[in-house]
PDB file of C-alpha atoms in Angstrom:
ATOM      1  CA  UNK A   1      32.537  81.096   0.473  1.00 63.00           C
ATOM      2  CA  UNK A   2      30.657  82.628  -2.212  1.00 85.00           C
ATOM      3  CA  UNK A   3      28.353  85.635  -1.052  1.00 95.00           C
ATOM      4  CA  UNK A   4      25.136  86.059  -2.467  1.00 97.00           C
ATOM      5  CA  UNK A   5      24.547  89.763  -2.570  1.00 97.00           C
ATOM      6  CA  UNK A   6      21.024  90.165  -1.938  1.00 97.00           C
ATOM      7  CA  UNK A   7      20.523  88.699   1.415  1.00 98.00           C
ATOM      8  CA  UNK A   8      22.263  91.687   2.320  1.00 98.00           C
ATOM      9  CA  UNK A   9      19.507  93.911   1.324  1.00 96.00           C
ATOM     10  CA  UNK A  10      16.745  94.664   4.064  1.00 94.00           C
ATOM     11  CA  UNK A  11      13.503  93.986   2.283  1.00 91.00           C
ATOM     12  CA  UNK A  12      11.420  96.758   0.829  1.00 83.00           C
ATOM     13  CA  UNK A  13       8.510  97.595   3.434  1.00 71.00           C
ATOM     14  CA  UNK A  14       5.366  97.464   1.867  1.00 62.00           C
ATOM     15  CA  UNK A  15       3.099 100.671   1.136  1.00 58.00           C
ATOM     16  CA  UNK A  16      -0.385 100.835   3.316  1.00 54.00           C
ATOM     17  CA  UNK A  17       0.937  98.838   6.798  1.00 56.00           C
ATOM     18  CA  UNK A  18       0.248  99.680   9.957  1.00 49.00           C
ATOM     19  CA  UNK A  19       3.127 100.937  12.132  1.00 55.00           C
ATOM     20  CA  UNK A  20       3.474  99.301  15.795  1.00 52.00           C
ATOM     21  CA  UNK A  21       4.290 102.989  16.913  1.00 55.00           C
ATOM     22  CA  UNK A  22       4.557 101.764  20.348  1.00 48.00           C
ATOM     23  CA  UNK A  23       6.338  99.049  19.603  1.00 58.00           C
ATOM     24  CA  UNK A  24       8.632 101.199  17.556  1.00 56.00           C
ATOM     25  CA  UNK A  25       9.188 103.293  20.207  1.00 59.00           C
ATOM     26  CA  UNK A  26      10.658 100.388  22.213  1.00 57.00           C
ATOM     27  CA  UNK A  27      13.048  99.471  19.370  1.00 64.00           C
ATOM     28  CA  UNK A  28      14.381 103.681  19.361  1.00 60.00           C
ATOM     29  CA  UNK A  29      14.598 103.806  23.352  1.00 59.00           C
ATOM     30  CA  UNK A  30      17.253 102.449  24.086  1.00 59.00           C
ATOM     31  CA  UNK A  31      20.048 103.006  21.326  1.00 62.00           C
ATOM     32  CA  UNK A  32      22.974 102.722  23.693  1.00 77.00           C
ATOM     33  CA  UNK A  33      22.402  98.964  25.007  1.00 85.00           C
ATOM     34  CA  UNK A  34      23.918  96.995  22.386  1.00 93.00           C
ATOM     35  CA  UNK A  35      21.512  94.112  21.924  1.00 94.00           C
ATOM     36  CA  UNK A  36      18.000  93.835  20.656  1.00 94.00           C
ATOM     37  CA  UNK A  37      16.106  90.556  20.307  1.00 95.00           C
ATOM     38  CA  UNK A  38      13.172  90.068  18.439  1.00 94.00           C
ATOM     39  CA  UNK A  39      11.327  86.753  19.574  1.00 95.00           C
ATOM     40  CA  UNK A  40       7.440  85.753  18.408  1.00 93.00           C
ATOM     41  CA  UNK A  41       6.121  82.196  16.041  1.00 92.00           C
ATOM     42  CA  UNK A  42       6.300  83.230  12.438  1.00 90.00           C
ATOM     43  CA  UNK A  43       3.838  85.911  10.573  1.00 84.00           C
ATOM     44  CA  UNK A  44       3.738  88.047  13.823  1.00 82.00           C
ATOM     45  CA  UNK A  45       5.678  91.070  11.434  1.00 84.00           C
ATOM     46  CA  UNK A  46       8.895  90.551  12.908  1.00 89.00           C
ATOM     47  CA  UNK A  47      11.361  91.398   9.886  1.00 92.00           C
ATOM     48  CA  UNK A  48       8.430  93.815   8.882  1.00 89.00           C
ATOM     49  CA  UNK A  49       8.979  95.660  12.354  1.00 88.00           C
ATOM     50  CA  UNK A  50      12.941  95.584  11.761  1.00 92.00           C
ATOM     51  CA  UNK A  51      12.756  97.082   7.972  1.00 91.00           C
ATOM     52  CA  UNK A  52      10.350  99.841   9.298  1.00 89.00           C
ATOM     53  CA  UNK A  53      12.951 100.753  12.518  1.00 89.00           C
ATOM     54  CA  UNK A  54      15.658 100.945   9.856  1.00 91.00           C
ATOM     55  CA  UNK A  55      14.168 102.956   7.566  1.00 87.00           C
ATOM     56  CA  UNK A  56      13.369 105.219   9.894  1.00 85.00           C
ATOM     57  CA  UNK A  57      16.294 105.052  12.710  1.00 88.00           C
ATOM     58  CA  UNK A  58      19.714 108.095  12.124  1.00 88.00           C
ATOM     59  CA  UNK A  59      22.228 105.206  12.900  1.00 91.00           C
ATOM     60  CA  UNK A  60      23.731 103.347  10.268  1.00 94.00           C
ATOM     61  CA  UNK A  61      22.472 100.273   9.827  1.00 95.00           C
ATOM     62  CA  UNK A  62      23.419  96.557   7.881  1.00 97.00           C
ATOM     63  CA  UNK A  63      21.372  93.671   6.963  1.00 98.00           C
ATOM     64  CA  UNK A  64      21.947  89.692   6.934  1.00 98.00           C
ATOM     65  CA  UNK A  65      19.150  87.536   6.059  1.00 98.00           C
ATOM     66  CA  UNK A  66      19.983  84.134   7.261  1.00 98.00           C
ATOM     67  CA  UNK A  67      19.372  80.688   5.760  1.00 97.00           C
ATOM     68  CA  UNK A  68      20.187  76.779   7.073  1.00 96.00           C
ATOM     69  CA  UNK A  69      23.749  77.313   5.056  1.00 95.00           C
ATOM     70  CA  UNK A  70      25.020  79.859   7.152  1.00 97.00           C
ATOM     71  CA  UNK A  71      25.078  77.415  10.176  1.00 97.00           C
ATOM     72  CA  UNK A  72      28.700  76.539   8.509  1.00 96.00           C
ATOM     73  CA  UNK A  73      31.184  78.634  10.943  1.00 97.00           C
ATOM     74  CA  UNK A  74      33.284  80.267   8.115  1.00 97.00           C
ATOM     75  CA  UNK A  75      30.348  80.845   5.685  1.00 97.00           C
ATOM     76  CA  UNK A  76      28.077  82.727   8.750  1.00 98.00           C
ATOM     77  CA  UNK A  77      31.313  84.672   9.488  1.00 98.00           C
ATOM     78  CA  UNK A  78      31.918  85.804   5.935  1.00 98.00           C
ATOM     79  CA  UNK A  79      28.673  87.012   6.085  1.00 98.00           C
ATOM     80  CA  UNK A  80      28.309  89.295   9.066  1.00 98.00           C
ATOM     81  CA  UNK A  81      31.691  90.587   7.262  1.00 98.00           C
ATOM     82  CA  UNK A  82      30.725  91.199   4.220  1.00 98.00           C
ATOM     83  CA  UNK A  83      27.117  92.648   6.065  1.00 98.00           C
ATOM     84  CA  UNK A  84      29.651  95.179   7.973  1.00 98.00           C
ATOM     85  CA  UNK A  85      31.800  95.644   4.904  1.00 97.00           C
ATOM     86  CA  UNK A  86      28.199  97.512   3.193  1.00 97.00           C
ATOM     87  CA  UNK A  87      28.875 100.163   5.746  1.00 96.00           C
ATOM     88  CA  UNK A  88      32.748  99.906   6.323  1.00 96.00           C
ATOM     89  CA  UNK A  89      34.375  99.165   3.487  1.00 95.00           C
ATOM     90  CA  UNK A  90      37.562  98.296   4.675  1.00 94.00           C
ATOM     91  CA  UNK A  91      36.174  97.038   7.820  1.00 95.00           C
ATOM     92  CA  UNK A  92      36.999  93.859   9.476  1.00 97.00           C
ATOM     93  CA  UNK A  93      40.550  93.210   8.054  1.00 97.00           C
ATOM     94  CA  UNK A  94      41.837  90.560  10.463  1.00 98.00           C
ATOM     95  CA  UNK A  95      38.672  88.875   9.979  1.00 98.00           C
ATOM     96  CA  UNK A  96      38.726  88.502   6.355  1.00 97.00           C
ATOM     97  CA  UNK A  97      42.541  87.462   6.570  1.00 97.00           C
ATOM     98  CA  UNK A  98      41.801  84.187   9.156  1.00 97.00           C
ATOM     99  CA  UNK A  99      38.971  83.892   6.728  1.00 96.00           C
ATOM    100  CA  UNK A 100      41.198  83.399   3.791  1.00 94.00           C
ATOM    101  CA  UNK A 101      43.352  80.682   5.276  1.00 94.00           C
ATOM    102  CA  UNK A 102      42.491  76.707   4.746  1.00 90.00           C
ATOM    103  CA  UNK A 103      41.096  76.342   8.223  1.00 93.00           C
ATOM    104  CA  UNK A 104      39.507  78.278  10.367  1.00 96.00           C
ATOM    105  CA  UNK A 105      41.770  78.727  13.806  1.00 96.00           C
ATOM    106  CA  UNK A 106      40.646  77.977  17.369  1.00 97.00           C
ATOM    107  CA  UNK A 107      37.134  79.599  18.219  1.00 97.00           C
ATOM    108  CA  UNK A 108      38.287  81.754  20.717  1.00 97.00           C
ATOM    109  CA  UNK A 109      40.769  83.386  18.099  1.00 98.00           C
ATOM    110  CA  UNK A 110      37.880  83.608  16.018  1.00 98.00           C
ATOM    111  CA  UNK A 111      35.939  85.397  18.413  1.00 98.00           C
ATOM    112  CA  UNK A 112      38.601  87.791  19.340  1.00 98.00           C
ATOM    113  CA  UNK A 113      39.393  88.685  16.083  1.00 98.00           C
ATOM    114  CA  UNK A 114      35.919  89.293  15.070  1.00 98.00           C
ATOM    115  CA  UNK A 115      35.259  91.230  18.177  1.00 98.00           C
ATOM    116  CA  UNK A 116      38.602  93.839  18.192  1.00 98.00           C
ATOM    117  CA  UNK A 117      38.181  94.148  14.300  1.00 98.00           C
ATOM    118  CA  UNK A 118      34.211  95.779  14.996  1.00 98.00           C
ATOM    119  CA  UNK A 119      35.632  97.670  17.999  1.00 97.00           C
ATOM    120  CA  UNK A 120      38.207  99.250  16.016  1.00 96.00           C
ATOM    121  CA  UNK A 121      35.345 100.507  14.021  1.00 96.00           C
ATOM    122  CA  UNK A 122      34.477 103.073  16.305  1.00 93.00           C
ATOM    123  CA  UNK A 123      36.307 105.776  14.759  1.00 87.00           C
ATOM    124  CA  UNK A 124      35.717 105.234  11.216  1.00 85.00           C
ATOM    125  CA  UNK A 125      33.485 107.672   9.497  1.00 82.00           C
ATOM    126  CA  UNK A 126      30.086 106.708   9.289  1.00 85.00           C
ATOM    127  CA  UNK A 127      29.563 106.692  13.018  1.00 89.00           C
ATOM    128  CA  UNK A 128      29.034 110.086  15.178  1.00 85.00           C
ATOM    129  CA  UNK A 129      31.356 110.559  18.210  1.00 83.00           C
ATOM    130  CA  UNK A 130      29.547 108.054  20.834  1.00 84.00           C
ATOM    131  CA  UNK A 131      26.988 106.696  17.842  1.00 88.00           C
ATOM    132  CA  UNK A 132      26.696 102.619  17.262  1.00 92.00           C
ATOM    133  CA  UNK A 133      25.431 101.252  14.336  1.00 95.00           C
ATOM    134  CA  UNK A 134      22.905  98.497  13.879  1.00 95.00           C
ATOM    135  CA  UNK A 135      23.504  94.705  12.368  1.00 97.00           C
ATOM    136  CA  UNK A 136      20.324  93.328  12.200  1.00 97.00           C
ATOM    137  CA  UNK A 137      20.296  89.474  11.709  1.00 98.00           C
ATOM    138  CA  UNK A 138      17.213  88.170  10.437  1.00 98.00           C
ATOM    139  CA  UNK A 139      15.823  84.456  10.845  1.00 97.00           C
ATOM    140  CA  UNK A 140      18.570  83.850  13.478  1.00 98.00           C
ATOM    141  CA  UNK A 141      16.550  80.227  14.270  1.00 97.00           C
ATOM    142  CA  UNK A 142      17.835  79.176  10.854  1.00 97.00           C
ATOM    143  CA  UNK A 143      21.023  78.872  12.389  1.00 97.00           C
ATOM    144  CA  UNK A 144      21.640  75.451  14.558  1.00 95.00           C
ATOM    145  CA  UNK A 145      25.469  75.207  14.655  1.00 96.00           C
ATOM    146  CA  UNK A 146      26.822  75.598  18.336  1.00 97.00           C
ATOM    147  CA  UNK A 147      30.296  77.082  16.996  1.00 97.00           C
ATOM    148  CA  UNK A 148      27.963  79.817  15.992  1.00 98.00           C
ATOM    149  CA  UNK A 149      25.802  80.016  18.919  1.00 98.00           C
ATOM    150  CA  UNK A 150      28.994  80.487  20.538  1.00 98.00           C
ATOM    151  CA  UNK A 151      31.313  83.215  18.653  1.00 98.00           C
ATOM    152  CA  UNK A 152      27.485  85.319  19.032  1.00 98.00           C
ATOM    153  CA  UNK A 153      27.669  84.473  22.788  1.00 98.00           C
ATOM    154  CA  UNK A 154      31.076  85.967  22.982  1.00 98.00           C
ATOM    155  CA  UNK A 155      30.338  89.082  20.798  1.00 98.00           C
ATOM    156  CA  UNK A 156      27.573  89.981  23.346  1.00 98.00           C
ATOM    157  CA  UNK A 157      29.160  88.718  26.196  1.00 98.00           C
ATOM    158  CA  UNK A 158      31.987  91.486  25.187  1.00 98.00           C
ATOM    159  CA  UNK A 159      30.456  93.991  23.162  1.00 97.00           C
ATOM    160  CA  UNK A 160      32.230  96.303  20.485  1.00 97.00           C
ATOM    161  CA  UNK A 161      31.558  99.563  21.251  1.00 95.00           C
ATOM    162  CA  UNK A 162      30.376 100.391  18.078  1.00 95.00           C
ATOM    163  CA  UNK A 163      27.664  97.914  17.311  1.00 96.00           C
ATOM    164  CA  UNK A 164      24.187  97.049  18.111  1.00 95.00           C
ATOM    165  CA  UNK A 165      22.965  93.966  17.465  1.00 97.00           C
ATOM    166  CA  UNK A 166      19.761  92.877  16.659  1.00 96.00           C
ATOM    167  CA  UNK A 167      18.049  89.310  15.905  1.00 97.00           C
ATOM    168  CA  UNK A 168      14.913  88.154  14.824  1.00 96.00           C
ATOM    169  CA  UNK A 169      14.098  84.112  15.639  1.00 97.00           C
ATOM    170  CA  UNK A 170      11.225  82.141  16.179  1.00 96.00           C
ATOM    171  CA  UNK A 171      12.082  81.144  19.756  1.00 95.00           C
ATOM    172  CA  UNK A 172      14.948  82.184  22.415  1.00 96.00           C
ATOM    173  CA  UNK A 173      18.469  81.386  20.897  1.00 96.00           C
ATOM    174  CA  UNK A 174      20.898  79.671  22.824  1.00 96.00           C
ATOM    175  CA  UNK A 175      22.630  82.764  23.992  1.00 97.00           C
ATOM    176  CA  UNK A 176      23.514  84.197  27.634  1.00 97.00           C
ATOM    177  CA  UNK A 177      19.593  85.977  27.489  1.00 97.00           C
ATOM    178  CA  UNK A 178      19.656  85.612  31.199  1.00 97.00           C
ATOM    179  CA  UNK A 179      23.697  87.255  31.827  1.00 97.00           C
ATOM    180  CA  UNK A 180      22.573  89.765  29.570  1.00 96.00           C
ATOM    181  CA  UNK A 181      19.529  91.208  31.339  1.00 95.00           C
ATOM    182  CA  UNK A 182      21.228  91.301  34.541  1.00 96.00           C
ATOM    183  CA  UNK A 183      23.828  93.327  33.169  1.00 95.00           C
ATOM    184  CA  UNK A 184      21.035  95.668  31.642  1.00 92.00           C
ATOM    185  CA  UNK A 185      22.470  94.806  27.878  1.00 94.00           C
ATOM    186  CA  UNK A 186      19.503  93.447  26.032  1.00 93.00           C
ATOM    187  CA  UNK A 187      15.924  94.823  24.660  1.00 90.00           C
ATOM    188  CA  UNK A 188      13.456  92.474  24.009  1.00 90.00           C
ATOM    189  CA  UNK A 189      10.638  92.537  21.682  1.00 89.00           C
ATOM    190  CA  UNK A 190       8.279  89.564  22.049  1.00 83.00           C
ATOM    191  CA  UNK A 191       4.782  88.340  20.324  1.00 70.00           C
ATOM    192  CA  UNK A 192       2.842  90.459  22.858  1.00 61.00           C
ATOM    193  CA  UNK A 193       4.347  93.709  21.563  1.00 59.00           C
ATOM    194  CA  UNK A 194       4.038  92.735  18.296  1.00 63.00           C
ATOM    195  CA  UNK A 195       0.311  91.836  18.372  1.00 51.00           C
ATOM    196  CA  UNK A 196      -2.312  94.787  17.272  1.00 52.00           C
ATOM    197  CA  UNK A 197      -4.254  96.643  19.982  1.00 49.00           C
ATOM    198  CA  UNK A 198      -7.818  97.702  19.436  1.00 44.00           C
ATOM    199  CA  UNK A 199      -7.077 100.990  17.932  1.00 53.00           C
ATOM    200  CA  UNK A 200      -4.202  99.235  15.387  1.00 46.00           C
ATOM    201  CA  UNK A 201      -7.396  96.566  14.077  1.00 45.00           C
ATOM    202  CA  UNK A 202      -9.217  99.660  13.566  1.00 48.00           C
ATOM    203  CA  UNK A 203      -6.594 101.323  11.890  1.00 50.00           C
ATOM    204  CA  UNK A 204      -6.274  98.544   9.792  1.00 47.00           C
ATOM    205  CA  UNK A 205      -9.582  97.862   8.971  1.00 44.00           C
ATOM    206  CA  UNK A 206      -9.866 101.231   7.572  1.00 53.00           C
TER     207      UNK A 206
END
């Protein structure tokens, strides 16, 4: 599929907001768990919060905002290549071959290709010994397909070393949220955090 470049640029953050410091400081404490999910209803700041954490984070980060047409398997997977490809350029090889071909293969090739291709990543230059970088998937609810649901369920079922994932949705994808806090895996960033204390309406009001 054709890739439009821009959804793979994280928006511009707009001069005179408020920071969430706290809530900031939620997104930055735990860099070594390699899932973050964003969950509130719309306008509660959500891809505001991500472009401010990304400006601001050391790691390496890429950008995919998503739309209804990446609920198509191959199209949401050339994607999240090409997303990785801004940082790696001659990341994701294997990917980008089964990509290529007429058909997609079996899911769990998919997913096993995706997942050894970002793992191999681990020694390529933009990371520090030990460092992951972040893929931050915007509007994740846009996506409905269950193919997808399900190579993302493998991916952070078995995690590349190298990358952090992050999503922002509307409500709780249908993802292993419940296998993954068990194992101590996922961060979670929800409407309370994101609404404003006293001292933030103050702030703001000024």
């Amino acid at each position: 599929p054709f890739i439009i470049q821009t959804k793979l640029y994280r928006p511009r953050v707009a001069s005179g907001l408020v920071p969430l410091a706290r809530t900031q400081q939620s997104l930055a404490s735990d860099p070594d768990r390699p899932f973050t999910l964003v969950c509130a209803p719309a306008g509660f700041g959500k891809t505001t919060l991500l472009c401010e954490w990304l400006t601001n984070t050391p790691r390496p980060s890429a950008w995919l905002s998503l739309d209804e047409r990446d609920s198509d398997l191959a199209t949401f997977l050339s994607y999240v290549v090409a997303a990785i490809r801004t940082l790696f350029p001659q990341g994701c090889t294997e990917t980008q071959t089964l990509l290529q071909t007429a058909a997609l293969p079996p899911l769990p090739v998919v997913s096993t290709t995706l997942i050894n291709d970002i793992d191999r990543l681990v020694d390529s230059s933009p990371l520090q010994t030990g460092q992951r970088f972040i893929l931050a998937l915007d509007d994740y609810h846009r996506v409905s397909s269950q193919d997808v649901q399900q190579l993302m369920s493998e991916l952070l079922l078995h995690p590349p070393r190298p990358l952090h994932l992050t999503l922002s949705t509307r409500y709780d994808p249908q993802l292993p949220l419940t296998t993954l806090r068990a194992r101590g895996h996922l961060v979670e960033i929800r409407s309370s955090a994101l609404r404003f204390t006293d001292d933030e309406v103050a702030a703001f009001l000024r």
